[in-house]
Amino acid sequence: MSAFLTYLLNGLAVGCAIALIASGLVVIHRVTGVVNFAQGTFAVVAGLCASSLLGLGFPHGLSELAAILVAALAGLLTGLAAIGRRGTTPLSSLIVTLGVGVLAYAVEIVLWGDQPRSAPGLAGSVTLAGARVQTQHLLVIGVTAAAFVLLALFFGRTYLGKALTACASNPYAARVVGIDTRLMGLLAFALGGLLGGIAGVLVTPLRPISFDTDVTLIVNAFAAAVFGALTRPVITLAGALLLGVAETMAAGYGYGSHQLEVALGLMIVVMIVQASRRSAISQEPA
Amino acid sequence: MIRRVAGPAVAAVTLALPAVLDDSALAVYILLGLAAMVTVGVSLLMGYAGQVSLGQGAFYAVGAYTAALLSLHGVPPLAGLVAAPVVAAASALVIGVPLLRLRGHHLAFATLAMQLILLSLAGQLEVTGGDIGLQAIPQFSVGSFEAGGASAYAYLTWIGLALVMLVTRNVITSRPGRALRALATSETAAASSGIPVGRYKLVVFALSAAFAGLAGGIYCFYTGYVAPGSFPVLISIQYIVMAVVGGLGTIWGAVVGATAITLLVQGLNSLAALPGMPSYAPGVLSYAVYALVLILVVLFLPRGLLPALSGRFDRDRGHR
């Protein structure tokens, strides 16, 4: 029983990290209509940055914060490439973000080499109802909960958040009332970078990260975001938690080598079910 | 006029090349030809059917593993090479029925997922040799003739590419080819004018998979081994880069794109191998080239290199 509880809590922590990356995908897609392939890259960049800064002797907190800001900057630059030029279609933008992800490989290998790196996190573990849980896992869960609450407040209660939502629901009307949709798009990319960065610094102490970890991160995050049809953050969170728990349980009960297949298979099934429920005309680009 | 001469001229020059190139140059020639074969399929799929596949490398792998497994079990290599595109196309038909209901980025991610699942399975199954892969694949042979040197594989690649281009040309100039062009513009409009959209998309998907499978089959005989590591996700991205760079929906554009990217990466690799360069230089340079070329072409030459160049040429002639 305690093993089950351990797996459950570990799974929730893994799911929370996926949820943070996925929420970045959702934010960007809601505002710009672009699926950002480089979303996993932001987490990798932040994780590698944090490990370097900590290695140089900078204190905890400061290092993580700096790494997250670097990821936000990376998000902004990705946004400039993907939607900075007028008349780029969402599919072209997807291919551009794919290019940004590959470009990041080159930069990451030059700066950090191609070997996986790790970073120290919160040490120790606590015992909850007979299950031992690493403190870092609890930190991941706590930070994710806070991030989702803040995101909800930001989108629901602030003018800036409402302006972002306006761009998503009707770009033309948003422009008519004086909202700069391109600026909002760039802001969404920076926010996506920020969220990916938070996930990156939280995950690096749990599992070592290397330049090509982004592929697993992005497919997991996309799988979670697909649950919420790429627009609904709360369902995305639920999807990510489900995914994290399913993967950890598969690993814990001896099917570890099939983790990836579980996640990807689940994603494909969800997408196909969703696609068959929507009519063809509503999906046709205007 | 130029177009009529250019094709046969390119054919004649490329046919003569294997006789004069040395082995390392022949390796580039063969890999270039194989990449072009897959890229023609990608160009057809993306340019005509409007579908993005980030998993084309998976069909390349299916072809390679099919030919390798068959010939390792005593089947004549020629039969293995024929089976490679057939099995790749068949698997595309099976996978395509559910997957092609997806569009745009959903399809892109689903095909990427398909390749990751396939690689993970190939790395774990006994039949495929796990992570080590399959080794000691016999040389390609037809009857008593055995392909010993690289030049034999160069000619085999040439024949394969010519076949692929010929099939593609006949497909796109046919009546279904026009239907495909309609489908790429608007699926709804195409469907309402009576085009069986789903079936056509599936056939193009299978055809592009067959091209990749054929290339994979030749590849496994040439290198003599296949392993999951030979088919990273980057290889699928590389085909997209080549197709986009050359110009989507054009046969020669795919070949031009594959040639341009292969030679560029090859040139930079030999630059990176110079003494004094860090050991990671080749990898870094090829990542950077794929990325920058892809981003710049998508943003500034959305129709691709060849259409942009020939468009300029036609305009210049028009002025005179």
XYZ file of C-alpha atoms in Angstrom:
606
model
C 0.000 0.000 0.000
C 2.758 2.423 0.944
C 4.510 1.549 -2.325
C 1.330 2.449 -4.154
C 1.135 5.779 -2.346
C 4.787 6.505 -3.133
C 4.206 5.779 -6.821
C 1.081 7.930 -6.752
C 2.850 10.943 -5.238
C 5.886 10.531 -7.499
C 3.528 10.248 -10.458
C 1.724 13.410 -9.417
C 5.067 15.232 -9.260
C 6.041 14.007 -12.736
C 2.566 14.968 -13.958
C 2.926 18.453 -12.448
C 6.145 19.049 -14.375
C 4.427 17.895 -17.574
C 1.480 20.153 -16.718
C 3.720 23.223 -16.458
C 5.218 22.618 -19.899
C 1.779 21.792 -21.309
C 0.284 24.973 -19.849
C 2.943 26.912 -21.769
C 1.773 25.146 -24.943
C -1.837 26.007 -24.120
C -1.098 29.681 -23.401
C 0.776 30.087 -26.684
C -1.795 28.159 -28.695
C -4.728 30.051 -27.188
C -3.294 33.427 -28.061
C -1.545 32.782 -31.371
C -2.957 29.526 -32.735
C 0.604 28.189 -32.990
C 1.677 24.867 -31.518
C 5.109 25.591 -30.130
C 7.428 22.698 -30.861
C 10.248 24.385 -28.934
C 8.305 24.237 -25.646
C 10.379 21.319 -24.343
C 13.525 23.232 -25.268
C 12.698 25.987 -22.758
C 12.694 23.446 -19.933
C 16.004 21.999 -21.124
C 17.606 25.458 -21.379
C 16.440 26.423 -17.886
C 17.560 23.103 -16.390
C 21.017 23.324 -17.952
C 21.380 26.993 -16.927
C 20.406 26.214 -13.345
C 22.901 23.338 -13.149
C 25.690 25.613 -14.453
C 24.883 28.501 -12.118
C 24.665 26.206 -9.096
C 27.942 24.632 -10.164
C 29.549 28.089 -10.217
C 28.536 28.529 -6.587
C 25.536 30.825 -6.929
C 22.961 30.288 -4.180
C 19.731 28.343 -4.653
C 16.798 30.522 -5.522
C 18.883 33.078 -7.365
C 20.221 30.444 -9.790
C 16.759 29.017 -10.444
C 15.263 32.462 -10.921
C 17.966 33.467 -13.388
C 17.510 30.200 -15.312
C 13.751 30.775 -15.542
C 14.332 34.293 -16.874
C 16.714 32.916 -19.505
C 13.968 30.484 -20.564
C 11.463 33.358 -20.777
C 13.907 35.232 -22.998
C 14.290 32.111 -25.141
C 10.489 32.057 -25.389
C 10.411 35.673 -26.528
C 13.077 35.018 -29.190
C 11.198 31.931 -30.399
C 8.066 34.060 -30.644
C 9.897 36.682 -32.690
C 10.997 34.016 -35.167
C 7.647 32.219 -35.271
C 5.138 35.065 -35.453
C 7.303 38.171 -35.855
C 6.869 38.206 -39.604
C 3.421 39.144 -40.867
C 1.427 36.543 -42.775
C 3.118 33.450 -41.298
C 0.479 30.718 -41.163
C 0.194 28.633 -37.960
C 1.568 25.577 -39.778
C 4.601 27.544 -41.033
C 5.044 28.806 -37.483
C 5.039 25.209 -36.236
C 7.831 24.387 -38.671
C 9.744 27.505 -37.560
C 9.488 26.488 -33.895
C 10.709 23.035 -34.949
C 13.715 24.807 -36.476
C 14.242 26.813 -33.287
C 14.280 23.561 -31.312
C 16.982 22.095 -33.571
C 18.966 25.360 -33.461
C 18.858 25.156 -29.679
C 20.573 21.730 -29.934
C 23.589 23.405 -31.525
C 23.728 26.152 -28.895
C 23.232 23.726 -25.995
C 25.974 21.347 -27.160
C 28.445 24.228 -27.551
C 27.642 25.609 -24.099
C 27.003 22.465 -22.077
C 28.270 19.480 -24.078
C 26.141 16.478 -25.019
C 26.219 14.607 -21.701
C 23.237 14.686 -19.313
C 23.534 17.131 -16.427
C 21.849 17.273 -13.087
C 21.430 19.836 -10.345
C 21.032 19.485 -6.602
C 17.493 20.130 -5.383
C 15.839 19.998 -1.981
C 17.484 17.239 0.007
C 15.773 14.687 2.231
C 12.396 13.055 2.234
C 9.298 13.060 4.383
C 7.026 10.218 5.397
C 3.362 10.688 4.555
C 0.934 7.975 5.720
C 3.700 5.406 5.598
C 5.036 6.436 2.194
C 8.439 8.041 1.786
C 8.376 10.983 -0.578
C 11.306 13.116 -1.668
C 10.946 16.739 -0.586
C 11.726 17.819 -4.147
C 8.576 15.996 -5.328
C 6.473 17.954 -2.842
C 8.129 21.171 -4.013
C 7.214 20.362 -7.630
C 3.588 19.755 -6.647
C 3.428 22.931 -4.546
C 4.991 25.208 -7.162
C 2.738 23.814 -9.899
C -0.371 24.394 -7.799
C 0.731 27.976 -7.146
C 1.548 28.536 -10.827
C -1.886 27.340 -11.962
C -3.666 29.542 -9.399
C -1.607 32.545 -10.493
C -2.318 31.785 -14.162
C -6.057 31.590 -13.464
C -5.962 34.915 -11.593
C -3.855 36.489 -14.354
C -6.195 35.451 -17.163
C -9.395 36.053 -15.188
C -8.691 39.195 -13.171
C -6.147 41.397 -14.960
C -6.599 43.597 -18.021
C -3.492 42.144 -19.615
C -4.795 38.623 -19.115
C -8.157 39.579 -20.564
C -6.457 41.219 -23.539
C -4.587 37.952 -24.158
C -7.862 36.028 -23.992
C -9.438 38.492 -26.402
C -6.709 37.815 -28.964
C -7.448 34.136 -28.659
C -11.202 34.310 -29.106
C -11.358 36.889 -31.887
C -8.150 38.443 -33.203
C -9.979 40.851 -35.519
C -12.224 42.254 -32.797
C -9.225 42.495 -30.491
C -7.408 44.623 -33.052
C -10.477 46.810 -33.515
C -10.551 47.727 -29.822
C -6.878 48.623 -29.972
C -5.097 45.505 -28.739
C -1.776 44.843 -30.455
C -2.271 41.153 -31.250
C 1.338 40.620 -32.290
C 2.630 42.072 -29.018
C 0.196 39.847 -27.129
C 1.453 36.865 -29.127
C 5.047 37.657 -28.172
C 3.970 38.044 -24.556
C 2.326 34.626 -24.740
C 5.557 33.108 -26.060
C 7.547 34.732 -23.218
C 4.998 33.399 -20.707
C 5.300 29.966 -22.325
C 9.082 30.179 -21.925
C 8.653 31.150 -18.290
C 6.367 28.178 -17.574
C 8.657 25.787 -19.427
C 11.593 27.215 -17.479
C 9.900 26.620 -14.124
C 9.297 23.010 -15.142
C 12.935 22.674 -16.228
C 14.500 23.853 -12.960
C 12.080 21.690 -10.965
C 12.752 18.536 -12.984
C 16.565 18.735 -13.279
C 17.162 17.515 -9.683
C 14.765 14.584 -10.289
C 16.082 13.240 -13.569
C 19.212 14.388 -15.407
C 18.539 16.520 -18.451
C 20.436 16.647 -21.748
C 20.025 18.569 -24.982
C 17.764 15.972 -26.589
C 15.459 15.484 -23.584
C 13.151 18.035 -25.200
C 11.568 15.452 -27.532
C 10.185 13.379 -24.640
C 9.142 16.529 -22.783
C 7.313 18.021 -25.744
C 5.446 14.852 -26.707
C 4.367 14.292 -23.103
C 3.271 17.913 -22.775
C 1.482 17.820 -26.112
C -0.290 14.635 -25.036
C -1.517 16.403 -21.897
C -2.498 19.554 -23.779
C -4.439 17.464 -26.277
C -6.701 16.321 -23.426
C -7.761 19.934 -23.036
C -8.038 20.385 -26.820
C -5.033 22.766 -26.536
C -7.214 25.485 -25.025
C -8.398 24.461 -21.545
C -5.718 24.659 -18.812
C -7.620 22.797 -16.087
C -8.308 19.733 -18.238
C -4.698 19.915 -19.384
C -3.624 19.727 -15.738
C -5.878 16.719 -15.213
C -4.475 15.081 -18.346
C -0.899 15.708 -17.256
C -1.505 14.249 -13.798
C -3.151 11.182 -15.321
C -0.214 10.770 -17.676
C 2.376 11.204 -14.919
C 0.658 8.707 -12.636
C 0.146 6.198 -15.471
C 3.816 6.399 -16.455
C 5.105 6.120 -12.896
C 2.802 3.192 -12.124
C 3.940 1.439 -15.328
C 7.554 1.962 -14.261
C 6.918 1.047 -10.619
C 5.150 -2.209 -11.380
C 7.790 -3.420 -13.788
C 6.807 -2.113 -17.201
C 9.404 0.664 -17.043
C 10.667 0.158 -20.557
C 7.196 0.840 -21.957
C 6.607 4.238 -20.296
C 6.948 6.167 -23.520
C 4.636 3.868 -25.456
C 1.980 4.266 -22.753
C 2.078 8.056 -23.004
C 2.231 8.220 -26.787
C -0.430 5.568 -27.325
C -2.745 7.433 -24.961
C -2.131 10.676 -26.843
C -2.902 9.186 -30.253
C -6.114 7.587 -28.991
C -7.314 10.846 -27.414
C -6.562 12.807 -30.574
C -8.380 10.343 -32.803
C -11.435 10.288 -30.532
C -11.476 14.093 -30.476
C -11.038 14.349 -34.237
C -13.939 12.006 -34.913
C -16.211 14.138 -32.725
C -15.510 17.370 -34.566
C -16.847 18.109 -38.038
C -14.424 18.632 -40.884
C -15.596 22.126 -41.777
C -14.923 23.620 -38.350
C -11.271 22.559 -38.660
C -10.651 23.987 -42.103
C -8.368 27.019 -41.914
C -10.043 30.162 -43.149
C 13.465 24.562 -73.796
C 15.855 24.633 -70.846
C 13.558 22.324 -68.929
C 13.603 19.761 -71.697
C 17.389 19.665 -71.845
C 18.058 19.944 -68.109
C 16.447 16.641 -67.085
C 18.350 14.353 -69.500
C 21.557 16.341 -68.894
C 21.295 15.814 -65.124
C 20.512 12.142 -65.747
C 23.546 11.695 -68.006
C 25.958 13.466 -65.650
C 24.727 11.602 -62.566
C 24.959 8.291 -64.473
C 28.576 9.013 -65.375
C 29.598 10.154 -61.877
C 29.893 6.741 -60.121
C 32.597 5.747 -62.616
C 34.853 8.667 -61.648
C 34.145 9.262 -57.937
C 36.226 7.703 -55.155
C 34.661 5.706 -52.311
C 34.107 8.562 -49.857
C 32.513 10.700 -52.568
C 30.383 7.713 -53.580
C 29.114 7.453 -50.007
C 27.853 11.036 -50.284
C 26.358 10.249 -53.700
C 24.458 7.239 -52.333
C 23.198 8.941 -49.166
C 22.167 11.940 -51.252
C 20.208 9.744 -53.648
C 18.495 7.893 -50.799
C 17.582 11.170 -49.086
C 16.208 12.492 -52.389
C 14.052 9.362 -52.737
C 12.428 9.938 -49.341
C 12.168 13.689 -49.929
C 10.231 13.232 -53.194
C 7.657 11.337 -51.121
C 7.591 14.020 -48.418
C 7.219 16.712 -51.055
C 4.311 14.807 -52.601
C 2.658 14.292 -49.219
C 3.155 17.853 -47.959
C 2.871 19.726 -51.222
C 0.023 17.843 -52.870
C -1.942 16.269 -50.055
C -1.132 19.036 -47.541
C -0.197 16.598 -44.781
C 2.835 17.104 -42.530
C 4.548 13.890 -41.474
C 7.288 14.130 -38.861
C 7.609 10.352 -38.933
C 8.882 9.644 -42.421
C 12.063 8.218 -40.898
C 9.892 5.460 -39.426
C 9.043 4.113 -42.883
C 12.708 4.372 -43.861
C 13.410 2.215 -40.811
C 10.592 -0.221 -41.676
C 12.066 -0.679 -45.150
C 15.578 -1.159 -43.816
C 14.526 -3.666 -41.149
C 12.308 -5.573 -43.617
C 15.063 -6.023 -46.195
C 17.629 -6.811 -43.494
C 15.491 -9.407 -41.698
C 14.456 -11.149 -44.921
C 17.966 -11.391 -46.333
C 19.365 -12.527 -42.978
C 16.851 -15.382 -43.097
C 18.016 -16.554 -46.481
C 15.550 -14.781 -48.756
C 17.270 -13.523 -51.941
C 18.276 -9.851 -51.502
C 16.284 -8.789 -54.562
C 13.093 -10.142 -52.979
C 14.040 -8.347 -49.758
C 14.494 -5.091 -51.638
C 11.106 -5.504 -53.327
C 9.489 -6.334 -49.998
C 10.895 -3.209 -48.303
C 8.637 -0.646 -50.046
C 5.696 -3.075 -50.021
C 5.860 -3.619 -46.258
C 6.437 0.105 -45.639
C 3.383 0.976 -47.760
C 1.291 -1.697 -46.056
C 2.207 -0.414 -42.615
C 1.384 3.120 -43.777
C -2.051 1.896 -44.892
C -2.691 0.312 -41.492
C -1.403 3.282 -39.491
C -2.912 5.815 -41.873
C -6.534 4.754 -41.455
C -6.777 6.146 -37.905
C -3.976 8.752 -38.121
C -5.076 10.558 -41.259
C -8.275 11.639 -39.539
C -5.982 14.102 -37.795
C -4.940 17.360 -39.356
C -2.167 19.929 -39.138
C -0.207 19.881 -35.900
C -2.156 16.897 -34.555
C -0.988 14.774 -37.466
C 2.562 16.122 -37.103
C 2.727 15.052 -33.464
C 0.998 11.732 -34.113
C 3.506 10.775 -36.808
C 6.362 11.841 -34.525
C 4.870 9.656 -31.787
C 4.606 6.773 -34.257
C 8.320 6.997 -35.011
C 9.246 7.179 -31.301
C 7.096 4.113 -30.534
C 8.618 2.200 -33.446
C 12.195 3.045 -32.402
C 11.462 2.111 -28.807
C 9.997 -1.233 -29.914
C 12.885 -1.941 -32.296
C 15.265 -1.265 -29.402
C 13.525 -3.809 -27.163
C 12.448 -6.696 -29.384
C 14.595 -9.789 -29.835
C 13.755 -10.123 -33.538
C 15.195 -6.719 -34.400
C 18.351 -7.248 -32.372
C 17.498 -4.680 -29.718
C 19.650 -1.578 -29.398
C 22.559 -3.302 -31.135
C 20.450 -3.891 -34.229
C 21.048 -6.304 -37.089
C 24.536 -6.914 -38.416
C 26.282 -8.868 -41.167
C 23.526 -8.241 -43.703
C 24.578 -9.963 -46.949
C 25.561 -7.904 -49.982
C 22.875 -7.073 -52.504
C 22.818 -9.529 -55.380
C 20.714 -10.419 -58.404
C 21.223 -13.976 -59.611
C 24.970 -14.504 -59.852
C 25.827 -10.780 -59.863
C 26.851 -9.480 -56.446
C 27.124 -5.788 -55.625
C 30.614 -5.580 -54.221
C 31.779 -1.992 -54.409
C 30.171 1.318 -53.659
C 29.667 2.122 -57.344
C 27.223 -0.784 -57.697
C 25.146 0.705 -54.873
C 25.439 4.119 -56.501
C 23.824 2.724 -59.672
C 21.197 0.918 -57.600
C 20.391 4.218 -55.863
C 20.234 5.986 -59.216
C 17.753 3.419 -60.556
C 15.666 3.679 -57.369
C 15.532 7.467 -57.532
C 14.667 7.445 -61.234
C 11.849 4.972 -60.549
C 10.522 7.099 -57.676
C 10.590 10.272 -59.772
C 8.910 8.564 -62.713
C 6.113 7.159 -60.549
C 5.585 10.547 -58.890
C 5.486 12.359 -62.228
C 2.877 9.972 -63.551
C 0.808 10.283 -60.404
C 0.695 14.072 -60.376
C -0.015 14.512 -64.079
C -2.876 12.025 -63.918
C -6.495 12.786 -63.116
C -6.100 11.708 -59.460
C -3.096 14.058 -59.358
C -5.326 17.014 -60.151
C -7.715 15.813 -57.484
C -4.808 15.812 -55.040
C -3.994 19.409 -55.878
C -7.604 20.353 -55.186
C -7.428 18.463 -51.925
C -4.351 20.386 -50.793
C -6.194 23.687 -51.194
C -9.437 22.824 -49.460
C -10.494 19.395 -48.317
C -14.081 20.494 -47.912
C -14.302 21.886 -51.441
C -12.575 18.818 -52.858
C -14.941 16.495 -51.018
C -17.992 18.393 -52.224
C -16.861 18.077 -55.823
C -16.822 14.337 -55.421
C -13.172 13.583 -54.662
C -12.790 10.679 -52.228
C -10.571 12.757 -49.917
C -9.857 10.120 -47.299
C -8.905 7.423 -49.783
C -6.615 9.710 -51.806
C -4.813 10.966 -48.716
C -4.266 7.378 -47.640
C -2.876 6.380 -51.041
C -0.417 9.305 -51.092
C 0.629 8.495 -47.532
C 1.268 4.883 -48.546
C 3.123 5.945 -51.694
C 5.430 8.281 -49.780
C 6.014 5.475 -47.270
C 6.876 3.108 -50.119
C 9.534 5.547 -51.404
C 11.018 5.797 -47.904
C 10.884 2.012 -47.579
C 12.743 1.515 -50.877
C 15.455 3.955 -49.761
C 15.692 2.133 -46.432
C 16.068 -1.197 -48.224
C 18.998 0.042 -50.325
C 20.511 1.681 -47.230
C 20.604 -1.560 -45.228
C 22.399 -3.474 -48.012
C 24.869 -0.628 -48.502
C 25.833 -0.163 -44.838
C 25.445 -3.840 -43.884
C 23.781 -3.114 -40.538
C 20.680 -1.407 -39.125
C 20.054 -0.226 -35.566
C 17.489 2.067 -33.919
C 20.242 4.694 -33.682
C 20.368 4.917 -37.499
C 16.901 6.489 -37.573
C 16.768 9.355 -35.060
C 13.924 11.862 -35.024
C 16.305 14.320 -36.641
C 16.323 12.240 -39.835
C 12.597 12.886 -40.300
C 13.135 16.586 -39.688
C 15.952 16.519 -42.216
C 13.538 15.274 -44.925
C 11.122 18.100 -44.084
C 14.002 20.579 -44.353
C 15.013 19.185 -47.748
C 11.455 19.193 -49.090
C 10.737 22.709 -47.850
C 14.049 24.063 -49.106
C 13.617 22.574 -52.576
C 9.995 23.598 -52.893
C 6.987 21.565 -51.839
C 4.973 19.783 -54.457
C 7.710 19.690 -57.083
C 9.663 16.568 -58.019
C 12.862 18.332 -59.022
C 12.558 20.665 -56.062
C 12.831 17.678 -53.734
C 15.962 16.522 -55.534
C 17.462 20.038 -55.516
C 16.648 20.406 -51.801
C 18.188 17.040 -50.917
C 21.291 17.859 -52.977
C 21.718 21.363 -51.532
C 21.336 20.265 -47.905
C 23.450 17.103 -48.236
C 26.321 18.935 -49.922
C 26.119 21.838 -47.467
C 26.199 19.554 -44.423
C 28.941 17.449 -46.022
C 31.052 20.518 -46.755
C 30.663 21.809 -43.225
C 31.475 18.364 -41.821
C 34.785 18.266 -43.637
C 35.401 21.811 -42.399
C 34.611 20.669 -38.859
C 36.968 17.716 -39.179
C 39.940 20.061 -39.711
C 42.556 19.891 -36.956
C 41.942 22.288 -34.095
C 38.164 22.052 -34.273
C 36.378 20.732 -31.160
C 35.077 17.159 -31.329
C 31.459 18.237 -31.168
C 31.824 20.532 -34.207
C 30.288 18.226 -36.893
C 27.117 17.624 -34.889
C 26.729 21.236 -33.895
C 27.276 22.497 -37.428
C 24.744 20.132 -38.976
C 22.110 20.988 -36.333
C 22.722 24.681 -36.956
C 22.524 24.275 -40.738
C 19.254 22.292 -40.647
C 17.741 24.797 -38.249
C 18.822 28.035 -39.881
C 18.050 26.886 -43.416
C 14.609 25.642 -42.340
C 13.708 28.857 -40.492
C 14.993 31.200 -43.186
C 13.381 29.329 -46.069
C 9.998 28.995 -44.343
C 9.999 32.708 -43.529
C 11.567 34.240 -46.618
C 11.197 31.716 -49.452
C 7.949 29.975 -48.537
C 7.661 28.394 -51.999
C 11.164 26.954 -51.811
C 14.427 27.325 -53.671
C 13.579 25.846 -57.059
C 10.208 27.571 -57.643
C 11.724 30.865 -56.496
C 14.669 30.519 -58.883
C 12.668 29.318 -61.884
C 10.056 31.978 -61.173
C 12.751 34.639 -61.401
C 14.095 33.057 -64.591
C 10.649 33.024 -66.214
C 10.109 36.665 -65.247
C 13.443 37.687 -66.778
C 12.592 35.935 -70.036
C 9.214 37.573 -70.076
C 10.791 41.012 -70.103
C 12.779 40.360 -73.247
